[in-house]
Amino acid sequence: MSETASPAGAPPVLTEDGPGWRRIVLNRPDRLNSFNDALHAALREALEAAAADTSVRAVILTGAGRGFSAGQDLSDRVFDPAGPGPDLAATLDRNYNPLVRRLRAMPVPVIAAVNGVAAGAGANVALACDVVLAARSAKFIQAFSKIGLVPDSGGTWTLPRLVGRARAYALAALAEPVPAETAEAWGMIWRAVDDAALAAEAEALAARLAGMPTGALVTLREGLDHAETATLDLQLDWERDNQAALGRSADYREGVAAFLEKRAPKFTGRS
Ligand code: T3D
């Protein structure tokens, strides 16, 4: 694994490459990979590097140790009770919102491999990824209400769309842990897998996605996002315009040729 440098102590992010994919590991296991500024900076750098590297056609985001991420590092939030408190708008503007926007604009599919507890922003960063695999022992906790906050990192947008408003409200209000199997049953995540199989399942999925027409997979994400606010009429136009663009891609030509020649396609991810 290679390291993304951090000014303090152990590298907060590790990366590792496989065939066509890159794994990015949140690496503050003693703090359940909770986010501080150093982790945010290292993750930003790692995502930018993956986005810029054309050999990377799928990304796996996971955590070191027994957790995925416990959200904001609350030891950075010790403040004078008589003072105005921390400026949470600034931290969202500086760190969490760019992170979620970066994930949603990655030029390749992103898999969250949730290896353990995902709480607060940690849960919503995972849910912002394209495909979420979770270890059966993992749980998702919208921990925000326990400290007087509301879900951030896109949670108020993502949760009701994934699980419906009734479940979104109750699970965020009560901050109860949602086990991975329940998350799968509710449609919050793609699949819960045995703990010991998580890394291999994520790698196999990443390799599979990396061999697919990357442009179509990214356009698919954009189309699902677009549909959240579009009428059917507008969405039909969106499909026409984007299908037209994909129809001019090398991968489309290869897909059709491979079908007609009765062979496996060799997609290059080029548009
Ligand atoms: O502030 C802003 O920038 C605004 C944005 C906010 C985004 C947010 O994410 S707000 C929500 C913040 N997160 C939480 O409130 C979750 C806090 N953590 C927990 O509730 C629990 O730790 C978990 C349910 C996640 C896991 O419980 P458990 O029993 O498996 O582990 P633990 O023993 O509580 O934690 C292990 C260690 O990690 C422990 O340290 P210790 O005692 O061994 O030295 C614990 O203090 C530390 N840890 C866990 N979560 C955090 C943390 N340290 C700092 N910040 C954390 N969020």
Coordinates of C-alpha atoms in Angstrom, one line a residue, residues 1-264:
M1 CA 0.0 0.0 0.0
S2 CA 1.2 3.5 -0.7
E3 CA 0.7 6.5 1.6
T4 CA -0.8 9.9 1.1
A5 CA 1.3 12.1 3.2
S6 CA -0.1 13.8 6.3
P7 CA 1.5 16.4 8.4
A8 CA 0.8 14.5 11.6
G9 CA 1.7 11.0 12.6
A10 CA 0.5 7.9 10.8
P11 CA -0.8 8.4 7.2
P12 CA -4.5 9.1 7.4
V13 CA -5.2 7.4 4.1
L14 CA -3.6 4.4 2.4
T15 CA -4.0 3.4 -1.2
E16 CA -3.6 0.1 -3.0
D17 CA -4.1 -0.7 -6.7
G18 CA -5.5 -3.8 -8.3
P19 CA -6.4 -4.6 -11.9
G20 CA -8.2 -1.4 -13.1
W21 CA -9.2 -0.3 -9.5
R22 CA -7.8 1.6 -6.6
R23 CA -8.6 1.0 -3.0
I24 CA -8.6 4.1 -0.7
V25 CA -8.4 3.2 3.0
L26 CA -9.4 5.6 5.8
N27 CA -6.6 5.0 8.3
R28 CA -7.3 6.3 11.8
P29 CA -8.4 3.0 13.3
D30 CA -7.8 4.1 16.9
R31 CA -10.5 6.8 16.4
L32 CA -12.7 4.6 14.2
N33 CA -11.5 6.5 11.2
S34 CA -13.4 9.7 12.4
F35 CA -12.7 12.7 10.2
N36 CA -10.3 15.4 11.2
D37 CA -8.8 18.0 8.8
A38 CA -5.8 15.8 8.1
L39 CA -8.0 12.9 7.0
H40 CA -10.1 15.2 4.9
A41 CA -7.1 16.6 3.2
A42 CA -5.5 13.2 2.5
L43 CA -8.8 11.8 1.2
R44 CA -9.3 14.8 -1.1
E45 CA -5.8 14.2 -2.5
A46 CA -6.4 10.5 -2.9
L47 CA -9.7 11.0 -4.7
E48 CA -8.1 13.7 -7.0
A49 CA -5.3 11.4 -7.8
A50 CA -7.6 8.5 -8.6
A51 CA -9.8 10.7 -10.8
A52 CA -6.8 11.9 -12.7
D53 CA -5.3 8.4 -13.3
T54 CA -6.9 6.9 -16.4
S55 CA -5.7 3.4 -15.4
V56 CA -8.1 3.6 -12.5
R57 CA -11.7 2.7 -13.6
A58 CA -13.2 1.9 -10.2
V59 CA -12.5 3.0 -6.7
I60 CA -13.1 1.2 -3.4
L61 CA -13.5 3.3 -0.3
T62 CA -13.1 1.4 3.0
G63 CA -11.8 1.8 6.5
A64 CA -8.9 0.3 8.5
G65 CA -9.6 -1.6 11.6
R66 CA -13.0 -2.4 13.0
G67 CA -14.9 0.6 11.7
F68 CA -15.6 2.4 8.4
S69 CA -15.9 5.8 9.9
A70 CA -17.4 7.4 13.1
G71 CA -18.0 10.7 11.3
Q72 CA -16.6 13.9 12.6
D73 CA -13.8 13.6 15.2
L74 CA -15.5 15.1 18.2
S75 CA -12.3 15.6 20.0
D76 CA -11.7 18.5 17.6
R77 CA -15.0 20.0 18.8
V78 CA -14.1 20.9 22.3
F79 CA -15.1 24.6 22.8
D80 CA -15.7 27.2 25.4
P81 CA -19.4 26.6 26.5
A82 CA -19.7 30.4 27.0
G83 CA -18.5 31.1 23.5
P84 CA -20.4 31.0 20.2
G85 CA -19.3 27.4 19.4
P86 CA -17.6 26.2 16.3
D87 CA -18.6 27.4 12.8
L88 CA -20.1 24.2 11.4
A89 CA -21.0 26.0 8.2
A90 CA -17.3 26.5 7.6
T91 CA -16.4 22.9 8.2
L92 CA -19.2 21.7 5.9
D93 CA -18.1 24.1 3.2
R94 CA -14.4 23.3 3.6
N95 CA -14.6 19.5 4.1
Y96 CA -17.8 17.5 4.0
N97 CA -19.6 19.2 1.1
P98 CA -16.6 19.1 -1.2
L99 CA -16.1 15.5 -0.3
V100 CA -19.6 14.4 -1.2
R101 CA -19.5 16.5 -4.4
R102 CA -16.2 14.9 -5.3
L103 CA -17.6 11.4 -4.8
R104 CA -20.6 12.2 -6.9
A105 CA -18.5 13.7 -9.7
M106 CA -15.9 10.9 -9.8
P107 CA -15.2 9.9 -13.5
V108 CA -15.4 6.2 -12.4
P109 CA -17.8 4.2 -10.2
V110 CA -17.1 4.3 -6.5
I111 CA -17.8 1.3 -4.2
A112 CA -18.1 1.8 -0.4
A113 CA -16.9 -1.3 1.3
V114 CA -18.3 -0.7 4.8
N115 CA -16.2 -2.9 7.0
G116 CA -17.7 -1.9 10.4
V117 CA -19.6 0.9 12.0
A118 CA -20.4 3.9 9.8
A119 CA -21.8 6.7 12.0
G120 CA -22.7 10.3 11.4
A121 CA -20.9 11.7 8.3
G122 CA -19.2 8.4 8.0
A123 CA -22.5 6.7 7.2
N124 CA -23.5 9.4 4.7
V125 CA -20.2 9.5 2.9
A126 CA -20.6 5.7 2.4
L127 CA -24.2 6.2 1.2
A128 CA -23.0 8.8 -1.3
C129 CA -21.0 6.2 -3.1
D130 CA -22.4 4.4 -6.2
V131 CA -22.5 0.9 -4.8
V132 CA -22.4 0.1 -1.1
L133 CA -21.3 -3.3 0.1
A134 CA -21.2 -3.9 3.9
A135 CA -19.9 -6.6 6.1
R136 CA -22.7 -8.4 7.9
S137 CA -21.5 -7.1 11.3
A138 CA -21.4 -3.5 10.1
K139 CA -24.1 -1.0 11.1
F140 CA -25.2 2.4 10.0
I141 CA -25.9 5.1 12.6
Q142 CA -27.3 8.5 11.9
A143 CA -25.7 9.6 15.1
F144 CA -26.3 13.4 14.6
S145 CA -29.4 13.8 16.8
K146 CA -27.5 12.5 19.8
I147 CA -25.3 15.6 19.7
G148 CA -28.1 18.0 18.6
L149 CA -27.4 18.1 14.9
V150 CA -29.2 16.9 11.8
P151 CA -27.7 14.5 9.2
D152 CA -25.2 16.2 6.9
S153 CA -22.9 15.1 4.1
G154 CA -26.0 14.7 2.0
G155 CA -27.9 12.5 4.5
T156 CA -31.1 14.6 4.4
W157 CA -31.1 14.2 0.6
T158 CA -29.9 10.6 0.3
L159 CA -31.7 8.8 3.1
P160 CA -35.4 9.5 2.1
R161 CA -34.5 8.7 -1.5
L162 CA -33.0 5.3 -0.4
V163 CA -35.4 4.2 2.3
G164 CA -38.4 6.5 2.1
R165 CA -39.3 9.4 4.4
A166 CA -40.9 7.4 7.2
R167 CA -37.7 5.3 7.8
A168 CA -35.4 8.3 7.1
Y169 CA -37.1 10.4 9.8
A170 CA -37.2 7.7 12.4
L171 CA -33.7 6.4 11.9
A172 CA -32.2 9.9 11.9
A173 CA -34.4 11.1 14.9
L174 CA -33.7 8.0 17.0
A175 CA -30.1 7.5 15.9
E176 CA -30.7 3.7 16.2
P177 CA -28.1 1.4 14.5
V178 CA -29.3 -0.1 11.3
P179 CA -27.6 -3.5 10.8
A180 CA -26.1 -4.2 7.4
E181 CA -28.8 -6.9 6.6
T182 CA -31.6 -4.5 7.5
A183 CA -29.9 -1.8 5.3
E184 CA -29.9 -4.3 2.4
A185 CA -33.5 -5.3 3.0
W186 CA -34.5 -1.6 3.1
G187 CA -32.7 -0.8 -0.1
M188 CA -30.2 1.5 1.7
I189 CA -27.3 -0.5 0.4
W190 CA -26.6 -2.9 -2.4
R191 CA -25.6 -6.0 -0.4
A192 CA -24.5 -7.3 3.0
V193 CA -21.8 -10.0 2.7
D194 CA -19.9 -12.1 5.2
D195 CA -17.3 -10.1 7.1
A196 CA -14.4 -12.3 5.9
A197 CA -15.6 -12.0 2.3
L198 CA -16.0 -8.2 2.2
A199 CA -12.5 -7.2 0.8
A200 CA -12.6 -10.0 -1.9
E201 CA -16.2 -9.2 -2.9
A202 CA -15.3 -5.5 -3.2
E203 CA -12.3 -6.3 -5.3
A204 CA -14.3 -8.6 -7.6
L205 CA -17.0 -6.0 -8.0
A206 CA -14.4 -3.3 -8.7
A207 CA -12.6 -5.5 -11.3
R208 CA -16.0 -6.1 -12.9
L209 CA -17.0 -2.5 -13.0
A210 CA -13.5 -1.6 -14.3
G211 CA -14.0 -3.8 -17.3
M212 CA -17.3 -2.1 -18.2
P213 CA -18.0 1.0 -20.3
T214 CA -17.0 3.6 -17.7
G215 CA -18.6 6.5 -19.5
A216 CA -22.0 4.8 -19.4
L217 CA -21.7 3.9 -15.7
V218 CA -20.9 7.5 -14.8
T219 CA -23.7 8.8 -17.1
L220 CA -26.0 6.4 -15.3
R221 CA -25.2 8.0 -12.0
E222 CA -25.9 11.4 -13.5
G223 CA -29.2 10.2 -15.0
L224 CA -30.4 8.9 -11.6
D225 CA -29.5 12.2 -9.9
H226 CA -31.1 14.2 -12.7
A227 CA -34.3 12.1 -12.3
E228 CA -34.6 13.2 -8.7
T229 CA -35.9 16.6 -9.7
A230 CA -37.1 16.1 -13.3
T231 CA -40.5 15.4 -14.7
L232 CA -40.9 12.4 -16.9
D233 CA -40.9 14.7 -19.9
L234 CA -37.6 16.3 -18.9
Q235 CA -36.1 12.9 -18.1
L236 CA -37.0 11.5 -21.5
D237 CA -35.1 14.5 -23.0
W238 CA -32.2 13.8 -20.8
E239 CA -32.1 10.1 -21.9
R240 CA -32.3 11.2 -25.6
D241 CA -29.4 13.6 -25.2
N242 CA -27.1 11.4 -23.2
Q243 CA -27.9 8.3 -25.2
A244 CA -26.9 10.3 -28.3
A245 CA -23.6 11.2 -26.7
L246 CA -22.9 7.6 -25.5
G247 CA -23.9 6.3 -29.0
R248 CA -20.9 8.2 -30.4
S249 CA -18.5 6.5 -27.9
A250 CA -15.8 3.9 -28.7
D251 CA -17.3 1.6 -26.0
Y252 CA -20.7 1.6 -27.7
R253 CA -19.2 0.7 -31.0
E254 CA -17.2 -2.0 -29.3
G255 CA -20.2 -3.3 -27.4
V256 CA -22.3 -3.7 -30.6
A257 CA -19.4 -5.2 -32.6
A258 CA -18.7 -7.7 -29.8
F259 CA -22.4 -8.7 -29.7
L260 CA -22.6 -9.2 -33.4
E261 CA -19.3 -11.1 -33.5
K262 CA -20.4 -13.3 -30.6
R263 CA -17.3 -12.4 -28.5
A264 CA -16.7 -10.7 -25.1

